[in-house]
Coordinates of N, CA and C in Angstrom, one line a residue:
M3 N -32.5 -4.4 45.7 CA -33.0 -3.0 46.0 C -34.5 -2.9 45.7
S4 N -34.9 -3.4 44.6 CA -36.3 -3.4 44.2 C -37.2 -4.0 45.3
W5 N -36.8 -5.2 45.8 CA -37.5 -5.8 46.8 C -37.6 -5.1 48.1
A6 N -36.5 -4.4 48.4 CA -36.4 -3.6 49.6 C -37.4 -2.4 49.5
L7 N -37.5 -1.8 48.4 CA -38.4 -0.7 48.2 C -39.9 -1.2 48.3
L8 N -40.2 -2.3 47.8 CA -41.5 -2.8 47.9 C -41.8 -3.2 49.3
A9 N -40.9 -3.7 50.0 CA -41.1 -4.1 51.5 C -41.3 -2.8 52.3
L10 N -40.7 -1.7 52.0 CA -40.9 -0.5 52.7 C -42.3 0.0 52.5
C11 N -42.9 -0.3 51.3 CA -44.3 0.1 51.0 C -45.3 -0.5 52.0
L12 N -44.9 -1.6 52.7 CA -45.7 -2.2 53.7 C -45.2 -1.9 55.1
I13 N -43.9 -1.9 55.3 CA -43.4 -1.7 56.6 C -43.6 -0.3 57.1
I14 N -43.3 0.7 56.3 CA -43.5 2.1 56.8 C -45.0 2.4 57.2
P15 N -45.9 2.1 56.3 CA -47.3 2.3 56.7 C -47.7 1.5 57.9
A16 N -47.3 0.3 58.1 CA -47.6 -0.5 59.2 C -47.1 0.1 60.5
I17 N -45.9 0.6 60.5 CA -45.3 1.2 61.7 C -46.1 2.4 62.1
I18 N -46.4 3.3 61.1 CA -47.0 4.6 61.4 C -48.5 4.3 61.8
L19 N -49.2 3.4 61.2 CA -50.5 3.1 61.6 C -50.6 2.4 62.9
S20 N -49.5 1.9 63.4 CA -49.5 1.2 64.7 C -49.3 2.2 65.8
L21 N -48.9 3.5 65.5 CA -48.7 4.5 66.5 C -49.9 5.4 66.6
P22 N -50.0 6.1 67.8 CA -51.1 7.0 68.0 C -50.9 8.4 67.3
V23 N -50.9 8.3 66.0 CA -50.6 9.5 65.2 C -51.9 10.4 65.1
K24 N -51.7 11.7 65.2 CA -52.8 12.7 65.0 C -52.4 13.6 63.9
I25 N -53.3 13.9 63.0 CA -53.0 14.8 61.9 C -54.2 15.8 61.8
S26 N -54.0 16.9 61.3 CA -55.0 17.9 61.0 C -55.5 17.7 59.6
I27 N -56.8 17.6 59.4 CA -57.4 17.5 58.1 C -57.6 18.9 57.5
G28 N -57.1 19.1 56.2 CA -57.1 20.4 55.6 C -58.5 20.8 55.1
A29 N -58.5 21.7 54.2 CA -59.8 22.3 53.7 C -60.6 21.3 53.0
F30 N -60.0 20.3 52.3 CA -60.8 19.3 51.6 C -60.9 18.1 52.5
Y31 N -62.1 17.9 53.1 CA -62.2 16.9 54.2 C -63.4 16.0 54.0
W32 N -64.2 16.2 52.9 CA -65.5 15.6 52.9 C -65.5 14.0 52.8
D33 N -64.5 13.5 52.2 CA -64.4 12.0 52.0 C -64.0 11.3 53.3
S34 N -63.5 12.1 54.3 CA -63.2 11.5 55.6 C -64.5 10.9 56.2
Y35 N -65.6 11.6 56.1 CA -66.9 11.1 56.6 C -67.3 9.8 55.9
L36 N -67.1 9.8 54.5 CA -67.6 8.7 53.8 C -66.9 7.4 54.2
Y37 N -65.6 7.4 54.4 CA -64.8 6.2 54.8 C -65.3 5.7 56.2
L38 N -65.4 6.7 57.1 CA -65.8 6.3 58.5 C -67.3 5.7 58.5
D39 N -68.1 6.4 57.7 CA -69.5 5.9 57.6 C -69.6 4.5 57.0
A40 N -68.8 4.3 55.9 CA -68.7 3.0 55.3 C -68.2 1.9 56.2
Q41 N -67.2 2.3 57.0 CA -66.6 1.3 57.9 C -67.7 0.9 58.9
N42 N -68.4 1.8 59.5 CA -69.5 1.5 60.4 C -70.6 0.6 59.8
R43 N -70.9 1.0 58.6 CA -72.0 0.2 57.9 C -71.5 -1.2 57.6
I44 N -70.3 -1.4 57.1 CA -69.8 -2.7 56.8 C -69.7 -3.5 58.1
A45 N -69.3 -2.9 59.2 CA -69.2 -3.6 60.5 C -70.6 -4.1 61.0
S46 N -71.6 -3.3 60.6 CA -73.0 -3.7 61.0 C -73.6 -4.7 60.0
G47 N -72.9 -5.1 59.0 CA -73.4 -6.2 58.1 C -73.9 -5.6 56.8
Q48 N -73.9 -4.3 56.5 CA -74.3 -3.8 55.3 C -73.3 -4.0 54.2
I49 N -73.8 -4.0 52.9 CA -72.9 -4.2 51.8 C -72.9 -3.0 50.9
P50 N -71.8 -2.4 50.6 CA -71.8 -1.2 49.8 C -72.4 -1.4 48.5
N51 N -73.1 -0.4 47.9 CA -73.8 -0.5 46.7 C -75.1 -1.2 46.8
V52 N -75.2 -2.3 47.6 CA -76.4 -3.0 47.8 C -77.3 -2.4 48.9
D53 N -76.7 -2.1 50.0 CA -77.5 -1.6 51.1 C -77.3 -0.1 51.3
F54 N -76.3 0.5 50.7 CA -76.2 2.0 50.8 C -75.4 2.4 49.5
F55 N -75.5 3.7 49.2 CA -75.1 4.3 47.9 C -73.8 5.1 48.1
P56 N -72.6 4.4 47.9 CA -71.4 5.1 48.0 C -71.1 5.8 46.6
P57 N -70.3 6.8 46.6 CA -70.0 7.5 45.3 C -69.0 6.7 44.4
V58 N -68.4 5.7 45.0 CA -67.4 4.9 44.2 C -67.6 3.4 44.5
G59 N -66.7 2.6 44.0 CA -66.8 1.1 44.2 C -66.6 0.7 45.6
A60 N -66.9 -0.5 45.9 CA -66.9 -1.0 47.3 C -65.5 -1.4 47.9
L61 N -64.6 -1.8 47.0 CA -63.3 -2.4 47.4 C -62.5 -1.5 48.3
G62 N -62.4 -0.2 48.0 CA -61.7 0.7 48.8 C -62.2 0.8 50.2
Y63 N -63.5 0.7 50.4 CA -64.1 0.7 51.7 C -63.8 -0.5 52.5
Y64 N -63.8 -1.7 51.8 CA -63.5 -2.9 52.5 C -62.0 -3.0 52.9
L65 N -61.1 -2.5 52.0 CA -59.7 -2.4 52.4 C -59.5 -1.6 53.6
F66 N -60.2 -0.4 53.7 CA -60.1 0.5 54.8 C -60.7 -0.2 56.1
Y67 N -61.8 -0.9 55.9 CA -62.4 -1.7 57.0 C -61.4 -2.7 57.6
W68 N -60.8 -3.5 56.7 CA -59.9 -4.5 57.1 C -58.7 -4.0 57.8
V69 N -58.1 -2.8 57.3 CA -57.0 -2.2 58.0 C -57.4 -1.7 59.4
R70 N -58.5 -1.1 59.5 CA -59.0 -0.6 60.8 C -59.4 -1.7 61.7
L71 N -59.8 -2.8 61.2 CA -60.1 -4.0 62.0 C -58.8 -4.6 62.6
L72 N -57.7 -4.6 61.8 CA -56.4 -5.1 62.3 C -55.8 -4.0 63.2
L73 N -55.9 -2.7 62.8 CA -55.3 -1.7 63.6 C -56.3 -0.6 64.0
P74 N -57.2 -0.9 65.0 CA -58.3 -0.1 65.3 C -58.0 1.3 65.7
D75 N -56.8 1.6 66.2 CA -56.4 2.9 66.7 C -55.6 3.7 65.6
S76 N -55.5 3.1 64.4 CA -54.8 3.8 63.3 C -55.5 5.1 62.9
Q77 N -54.7 6.1 62.4 CA -55.3 7.3 62.0 C -56.2 7.0 60.7
P78 N -57.4 7.4 60.7 CA -58.3 6.9 59.7 C -57.9 7.3 58.3
M79 N -57.5 8.6 58.1 CA -57.2 9.0 56.7 C -55.9 8.4 56.2
L80 N -55.0 8.2 57.1 CA -53.8 7.5 56.7 C -54.1 6.0 56.4
A81 N -55.0 5.4 57.2 CA -55.4 4.0 56.9 C -56.1 3.9 55.6
A82 N -57.0 4.9 55.3 CA -57.7 4.9 54.0 C -56.7 5.0 52.8
S83 N -55.7 5.9 52.9 CA -54.8 6.1 51.9 C -53.9 4.9 51.6
W84 N -53.4 4.3 52.7 CA -52.4 3.2 52.6 C -53.1 1.8 52.4
S85 N -54.4 1.7 52.6 CA -55.0 0.4 52.6 C -54.9 -0.2 51.2
I86 N -54.7 0.6 50.2 CA -54.6 0.0 48.8 C -53.3 -0.8 48.7
A87 N -52.3 -0.6 49.6 CA -51.1 -1.4 49.5 C -51.3 -2.9 49.7
L88 N -52.5 -3.3 50.3 CA -52.8 -4.7 50.5 C -52.9 -5.4 49.2
V89 N -53.3 -4.7 48.2 CA -53.5 -5.4 46.9 C -52.5 -4.8 45.8
S90 N -52.0 -3.6 46.0 CA -51.1 -3.0 45.0 C -49.7 -3.6 45.1
V91 N -49.2 -3.7 46.3 CA -47.8 -4.2 46.5 C -47.6 -5.6 46.0
P92 N -48.5 -6.6 46.3 CA -48.4 -7.9 45.7 C -48.4 -7.9 44.1
L93 N -49.2 -7.1 43.5 CA -49.2 -7.0 42.1 C -47.9 -6.4 41.6
M94 N -47.5 -5.3 42.2 CA -46.2 -4.7 41.8 C -45.0 -5.7 42.0
A95 N -45.1 -6.5 43.0 CA -44.0 -7.5 43.2 C -43.9 -8.5 42.1
V96 N -45.1 -8.9 41.5 CA -45.1 -9.8 40.4 C -44.5 -9.1 39.1
V97 N -44.9 -7.8 38.9 CA -44.4 -7.0 37.8 C -42.9 -6.9 37.9
T98 N -42.4 -6.6 39.1 CA -41.0 -6.4 39.3 C -40.2 -7.7 39.1
W99 N -40.8 -8.8 39.6 CA -40.2 -10.1 39.4 C -40.0 -10.5 38.0
D100 N -41.0 -10.3 37.2 CA -40.9 -10.6 35.7 C -40.0 -9.6 35.0
S101 N -40.1 -8.3 35.4 CA -39.3 -7.3 34.7 C -37.8 -7.5 35.0
L102 N -37.4 -8.0 36.2 CA -36.0 -8.1 36.5 C -35.3 -9.1 35.6
K103 N -36.1 -10.0 35.0 CA -35.5 -11.0 34.1 C -34.9 -10.4 32.8
T104 N -35.4 -9.2 32.4 CA -35.0 -8.6 31.2 C -34.2 -7.3 31.4
N105 N -34.6 -6.5 32.4 CA -33.9 -5.2 32.6 C -33.9 -4.8 34.0
T106 N -32.8 -5.0 34.7 CA -32.7 -4.8 36.1 C -32.9 -3.3 36.4
V107 N -32.3 -2.4 35.6 CA -32.4 -1.0 35.8 C -33.8 -0.5 35.7
S108 N -34.5 -0.9 34.7 CA -35.9 -0.5 34.5 C -36.8 -1.0 35.6
A109 N -36.6 -2.2 36.1 CA -37.4 -2.7 37.2 C -37.1 -1.9 38.4
L110 N -35.9 -1.5 38.7 CA -35.6 -0.7 39.9 C -36.2 0.7 39.8
L111 N -36.1 1.3 38.6 CA -36.7 2.6 38.5 C -38.2 2.6 38.6
V112 N -38.9 1.6 38.1 CA -40.3 1.5 38.2 C -40.7 1.2 39.6
A113 N -39.9 0.4 40.3 CA -40.2 0.1 41.8 C -40.0 1.4 42.6
M114 N -39.0 2.2 42.2 CA -38.8 3.5 42.9 C -40.0 4.4 42.8
G115 N -40.5 4.6 41.6 CA -41.7 5.4 41.3 C -42.9 4.9 42.1
F116 N -43.1 3.6 42.1 CA -44.2 3.0 42.8 C -44.1 3.2 44.3
A117 N -42.9 3.0 44.8 CA -42.7 3.2 46.3 C -43.0 4.7 46.7
F118 N -42.5 5.6 45.9 CA -42.7 7.0 46.2 C -44.2 7.3 46.3
F119 N -45.0 6.9 45.3 CA -46.4 7.3 45.2 C -47.2 6.5 46.2
T120 N -46.7 5.3 46.7 CA -47.4 4.5 47.7 C -47.1 5.0 49.1
I121 N -45.9 5.4 49.4 CA -45.6 5.8 50.7 C -46.0 7.2 51.1
I122 N -45.9 8.1 50.1 CA -46.3 9.5 50.4 C -47.8 9.6 50.4
P123 N -48.4 9.8 51.5 CA -49.9 9.7 51.6 C -50.7 11.0 51.4
F124 N -50.5 11.7 50.4 CA -51.3 12.9 50.1 C -51.4 13.1 48.6
N125 N -52.4 13.9 48.2 CA -52.8 14.0 46.8 C -52.2 15.2 46.1
T126 N -52.4 16.4 46.7 CA -52.2 17.6 46.0 C -51.7 18.7 46.9
T127 N -51.6 19.9 46.4 CA -51.2 21.1 47.2 C -52.4 21.8 47.6
E128 N -52.4 22.2 48.9 CA -53.5 23.0 49.4 C -53.5 24.4 48.9
Y129 N -54.6 24.9 48.5 CA -54.8 26.3 48.1 C -55.4 27.2 49.1
Y130 N -55.6 26.7 50.3 CA -56.2 27.5 51.4 C -55.2 27.7 52.5
T131 N -55.4 28.8 53.2 CA -54.4 29.1 54.3 C -54.4 28.1 55.4
Y132 N -55.4 27.3 55.5 CA -55.5 26.3 56.6 C -54.8 25.0 56.1
P133 N -53.6 24.7 56.5 CA -53.0 23.5 55.9 C -53.4 22.2 56.6
G134 N -53.2 21.1 56.0 CA -53.6 19.9 56.6 C -53.5 18.7 55.7
F135 N -53.8 17.5 56.1 CA -53.7 16.3 55.4 C -55.0 16.2 54.5
D136 N -54.9 15.5 53.4 CA -56.0 15.3 52.5 C -57.1 14.4 53.1
G137 N -58.3 14.8 53.1 CA -59.4 14.0 53.5 C -60.4 13.8 52.3
F138 N -59.8 13.8 51.1 CA -60.7 13.7 49.9 C -59.9 13.0 48.8
A139 N -60.7 12.5 47.8 CA -60.2 12.0 46.6 C -59.1 10.9 46.8
I140 N -59.3 10.2 47.9 CA -58.3 9.1 48.1 C -58.5 8.0 47.1
Y141 N -59.7 7.7 46.7 CA -59.9 6.7 45.7 C -59.3 7.1 44.3
N142 N -59.3 8.4 44.0 CA -58.6 8.8 42.8 C -57.1 8.6 42.9
R143 N -56.5 8.8 44.0 CA -55.1 8.6 44.2 C -54.8 7.1 44.1
Q144 N -55.7 6.3 44.7 CA -55.5 4.8 44.6 C -55.6 4.3 43.2
G145 N -56.6 4.9 42.5 CA -56.7 4.6 41.1 C -55.5 4.9 40.2
S146 N -54.9 6.0 40.5 CA -53.7 6.4 39.8 C -52.5 5.4 40.1
Q147 N -52.4 4.9 41.3 CA -51.4 4.0 41.7 C -51.6 2.6 40.9
L148 N -52.9 2.2 40.8 CA -53.1 1.0 40.1 C -52.9 1.1 38.6
I149 N -53.3 2.3 38.0 CA -53.0 2.6 36.6 C -51.4 2.5 36.4
Y150 N -50.7 3.0 37.3 CA -49.2 2.9 37.3 C -48.8 1.4 37.1
I151 N -49.4 0.5 37.9 CA -49.1 -0.9 37.8 C -49.5 -1.5 36.4
V152 N -50.7 -1.1 35.9 CA -51.1 -1.5 34.6 C -50.1 -1.1 33.6
A153 N -49.7 0.2 33.6 CA -48.7 0.7 32.6 C -47.4 0.0 32.7
A154 N -46.9 -0.3 34.0 CA -45.6 -1.0 34.1 C -45.7 -2.4 33.6
A155 N -46.9 -3.1 33.8 CA -47.1 -4.4 33.3 C -47.1 -4.4 31.8
L156 N -47.7 -3.5 31.2 CA -47.8 -3.4 29.7 C -46.4 -3.1 29.1
L157 N -45.6 -2.3 29.8 CA -44.4 -1.9 29.2 C -43.2 -2.9 29.4
F158 N -43.2 -3.5 30.6 CA -42.0 -4.2 31.0 C -42.2 -5.7 31.2
M159 N -43.4 -6.2 31.3 CA -43.5 -7.7 31.5 C -43.4 -8.4 30.2
R160 N -42.8 -9.6 30.2 CA -42.6 -10.3 29.0 C -43.3 -11.7 29.0
N161 N -43.6 -12.2 30.2 CA -44.3 -13.5 30.2 C -45.8 -13.2 30.0
I162 N -46.3 -13.7 28.9 CA -47.7 -13.3 28.4 C -48.7 -13.9 29.4
W163 N -48.5 -15.0 30.0 CA -49.5 -15.5 31.0 C -49.5 -14.7 32.2
I164 N -48.4 -14.4 32.8 CA -48.3 -13.6 34.0 C -48.8 -12.2 33.8
Q165 N -48.4 -11.7 32.6 CA -48.9 -10.3 32.2 C -50.4 -10.2 32.2
G166 N -51.0 -11.2 31.5 CA -52.5 -11.3 31.4 C -53.1 -11.4 32.8
L167 N -52.5 -12.2 33.7 CA -53.1 -12.3 35.0 C -53.0 -11.0 35.8
V168 N -51.8 -10.3 35.8 CA -51.6 -9.1 36.5 C -52.5 -8.0 35.9
V169 N -52.6 -7.9 34.6 CA -53.5 -6.8 34.0 C -54.9 -7.1 34.4
G170 N -55.3 -8.4 34.3 CA -56.7 -8.7 34.7 C -57.1 -8.4 36.1
L171 N -56.2 -8.7 37.0 CA -56.4 -8.4 38.4 C -56.4 -6.9 38.7
A172 N -55.4 -6.2 38.1 CA -55.4 -4.8 38.3 C -56.6 -4.1 37.8
M173 N -57.1 -4.5 36.6 CA -58.3 -3.9 36.0 C -59.5 -4.2 36.9
T174 N -59.6 -5.4 37.4 CA -60.7 -5.8 38.3 C -60.7 -4.9 39.6
I175 N -59.5 -4.7 40.1 CA -59.4 -3.8 41.3 C -59.8 -2.4 41.0
L176 N -59.3 -1.9 39.8 CA -59.7 -0.6 39.4 C -61.2 -0.4 39.2
F177 N -61.8 -1.4 38.6 CA -63.3 -1.4 38.4 C -64.0 -1.3 39.8
S178 N -63.4 -2.0 40.8 CA -64.1 -2.1 42.1 C -63.8 -0.9 43.0
I179 N -62.9 0.0 42.5 CA -62.6 1.2 43.3 C -63.1 2.4 42.7
K180 N -62.8 2.7 41.4 CA -63.2 3.9 40.8 C -63.4 3.6 39.3
I181 N -64.6 3.8 38.8 CA -65.0 3.4 37.4 C -64.2 4.3 36.4
T182 N -64.0 5.6 36.7 CA -63.3 6.4 35.8 C -61.8 6.0 35.6
A183 N -61.2 5.6 36.7 CA -59.8 5.1 36.7 C -59.8 3.8 35.8
F184 N -60.8 3.0 36.0 CA -60.9 1.7 35.2 C -61.0 2.1 33.7
L185 N -61.7 3.1 33.3 CA -61.9 3.5 31.9 C -60.5 4.0 31.4
A186 N -59.9 4.8 32.2 CA -58.6 5.4 31.8 C -57.6 4.3 31.6
A187 N -57.5 3.3 32.5 CA -56.6 2.1 32.3 C -57.0 1.3 31.1
G188 N -58.3 1.2 30.8 CA -58.8 0.5 29.6 C -58.3 1.1 28.3
L189 N -58.2 2.4 28.3 CA -57.6 3.1 27.1 C -56.1 2.8 26.9
L190 N -55.4 2.7 28.1 CA -54.0 2.3 28.0 C -53.9 0.9 27.4
C191 N -54.7 0.0 27.9 CA -54.7 -1.4 27.4 C -55.0 -1.5 26.0
A192 N -56.0 -0.7 25.5 CA -56.4 -0.8 24.1 C -55.2 -0.2 23.2
Y193 N -54.6 0.8 23.7 CA -53.4 1.4 22.9 C -52.3 0.4 22.9
A194 N -52.0 -0.3 24.1 CA -51.0 -1.3 24.2 C -51.2 -2.5 23.2
L195 N -52.5 -2.9 23.1 CA -52.8 -4.0 22.2 C -52.5 -3.6 20.7
L196 N -52.9 -2.3 20.4 CA -52.7 -1.9 19.0 C -51.2 -1.7 18.7
A197 N -50.4 -1.3 19.8 CA -49.0 -1.1 19.6 C -48.2 -2.4 19.8
G198 N -48.8 -3.5 20.1 CA -48.1 -4.7 20.3 C -47.4 -4.9 21.6
R199 N -47.8 -4.1 22.6 CA -47.1 -4.2 23.9 C -47.8 -5.3 24.7
I200 N -49.0 -5.8 24.3 CA -49.6 -6.9 25.0 C -50.2 -7.8 23.9
S201 N -50.1 -9.1 24.0 CA -50.6 -10.0 23.0 C -52.1 -10.2 23.1
I202 N -52.7 -10.7 22.1 CA -54.1 -11.1 22.1 C -54.3 -12.2 23.2
L203 N -53.4 -13.1 23.3 CA -53.6 -14.1 24.3 C -53.6 -13.6 25.7
S204 N -52.7 -12.6 26.0 CA -52.7 -12.0 27.3 C -54.0 -11.2 27.5
T205 N -54.4 -10.5 26.5 CA -55.7 -9.8 26.6 C -56.9 -10.7 26.9
I206 N -56.9 -11.8 26.2 CA -58.0 -12.8 26.5 C -57.9 -13.3 27.9
L207 N -56.7 -13.6 28.4 CA -56.6 -14.1 29.8 C -57.0 -13.0 30.8
A208 N -56.6 -11.8 30.5 CA -57.0 -10.7 31.4 C -58.5 -10.5 31.4
G209 N -59.1 -10.7 30.3 CA -60.6 -10.6 30.2 C -61.3 -11.7 31.0
I210 N -60.7 -12.9 30.9 CA -61.3 -14.0 31.6 C -61.1 -13.8 33.1
V211 N -60.0 -13.4 33.6 CA -59.8 -13.1 35.0 C -60.8 -12.1 35.5
F212 N -60.9 -11.0 34.7 CA -61.9 -9.9 35.1 C -63.3 -10.5 35.2
A213 N -63.7 -11.2 34.1 CA -65.1 -11.7 34.1 C -65.4 -12.7 35.2
V214 N -64.4 -13.6 35.5 CA -64.7 -14.7 36.5 C -64.8 -14.0 37.9
I215 N -63.9 -13.1 38.2 CA -64.0 -12.5 39.5 C -65.3 -11.7 39.7
L216 N -65.7 -10.9 38.7 CA -66.9 -10.2 38.8 C -68.1 -11.1 38.8
A217 N -68.1 -12.2 38.1 CA -69.2 -13.1 38.1 C -69.4 -13.8 39.5
V218 N -68.3 -14.2 40.1 CA -68.4 -14.8 41.4 C -68.9 -13.8 42.4
T219 N -68.4 -12.6 42.3 CA -68.8 -11.5 43.2 C -70.3 -11.2 43.1
E220 N -70.7 -11.2 41.8 CA -72.2 -10.9 41.6 C -73.1 -12.0 42.1
F221 N -72.7 -13.2 41.8 CA -73.6 -14.3 42.2 C -73.6 -14.5 43.7
S222 N -72.6 -14.1 44.4 CA -72.5 -14.3 45.9 C -73.0 -13.1 46.7
T223 N -73.0 -11.9 46.1 CA -73.4 -10.7 46.8 C -74.4 -9.8 46.1
G224 N -74.4 -9.9 44.8 CA -75.3 -8.9 44.0 C -74.7 -7.5 43.9
I225 N -73.4 -7.4 44.3 CA -72.8 -6.1 44.4 C -72.5 -5.5 43.0
I226 N -72.2 -6.3 42.0 CA -71.8 -5.7 40.7 C -72.9 -5.0 40.0
S227 N -74.1 -5.7 40.0 CA -75.2 -5.1 39.3 C -75.7 -3.9 40.1
A228 N -75.6 -3.9 41.4 CA -76.0 -2.7 42.2 C -75.0 -1.6 42.0
Y229 N -73.7 -1.9 41.8 CA -72.7 -0.9 41.5 C -73.0 -0.2 40.2
I230 N -73.3 -1.1 39.2 CA -73.5 -0.5 37.8 C -74.8 0.4 37.9
G231 N -75.8 0.0 38.7 CA -77.0 0.8 38.8 C -76.6 2.1 39.5
N232 N -75.8 2.1 40.5 CA -75.3 3.4 41.1 C -74.6 4.3 40.1
I233 N -73.8 3.7 39.3 CA -73.0 4.4 38.3 C -74.0 5.1 37.3
L234 N -75.0 4.4 36.8 CA -76.0 4.9 35.9 C -76.8 6.0 36.5
E235 N -77.1 5.9 37.8 CA -77.7 7.0 38.5 C -76.9 8.3 38.6
L236 N -75.6 8.1 38.9 CA -74.6 9.2 38.9 C -74.5 9.9 37.6
V237 N -74.4 9.1 36.5 CA -74.4 9.6 35.2 C -75.6 10.4 34.8
A238 N -76.8 9.8 35.2 CA -78.0 10.5 34.9 C -78.2 11.8 35.7

């Protein structure tokens, strides 16, 4: 059952994105422009953070670009919302696989929650009389889904090597999408370390995974230092 739920997280979005779906964008629409602008800039060879100043990390825009490259007629805001499944579903599959060894019921319930938040493609309730789909804060929603994976890994995974790998990858993705979500997940990891839910060895492994991926990305593109510079500008 857990595997079927995870499969639906990919199958349902793929089917809907393959269809000529039209939706109305509600009162909160400003991020719809940012995703489309980033898609066009990436297609022209520009690198987020290096060649232009996005309000968040680059990975979400690249995921959106890849989905739209594969499905060019997909509804843009649905594609933006569901693009995170390209990285979140494989991570959740590993969490589920390890969790099933110890508690089948817990693994199923965690997969159910993940599937619900992945498949339902909207953020919040509209407070305006003009209803419509969310065209904003998609990266916040994606950050929340990844924090869910981090929490599930900390609570239910038992293999310290695989746990460290999953947490390291999830934290890297969070850093590359939304820095505030990364900081929130970092607090969870710190609390889990103090509470004994993650070992020092897993923590070290997660740190190594995080550092290696960021180092390779920085040396090949310069995007990490540019991203940190953008964050400092926003803070200032």
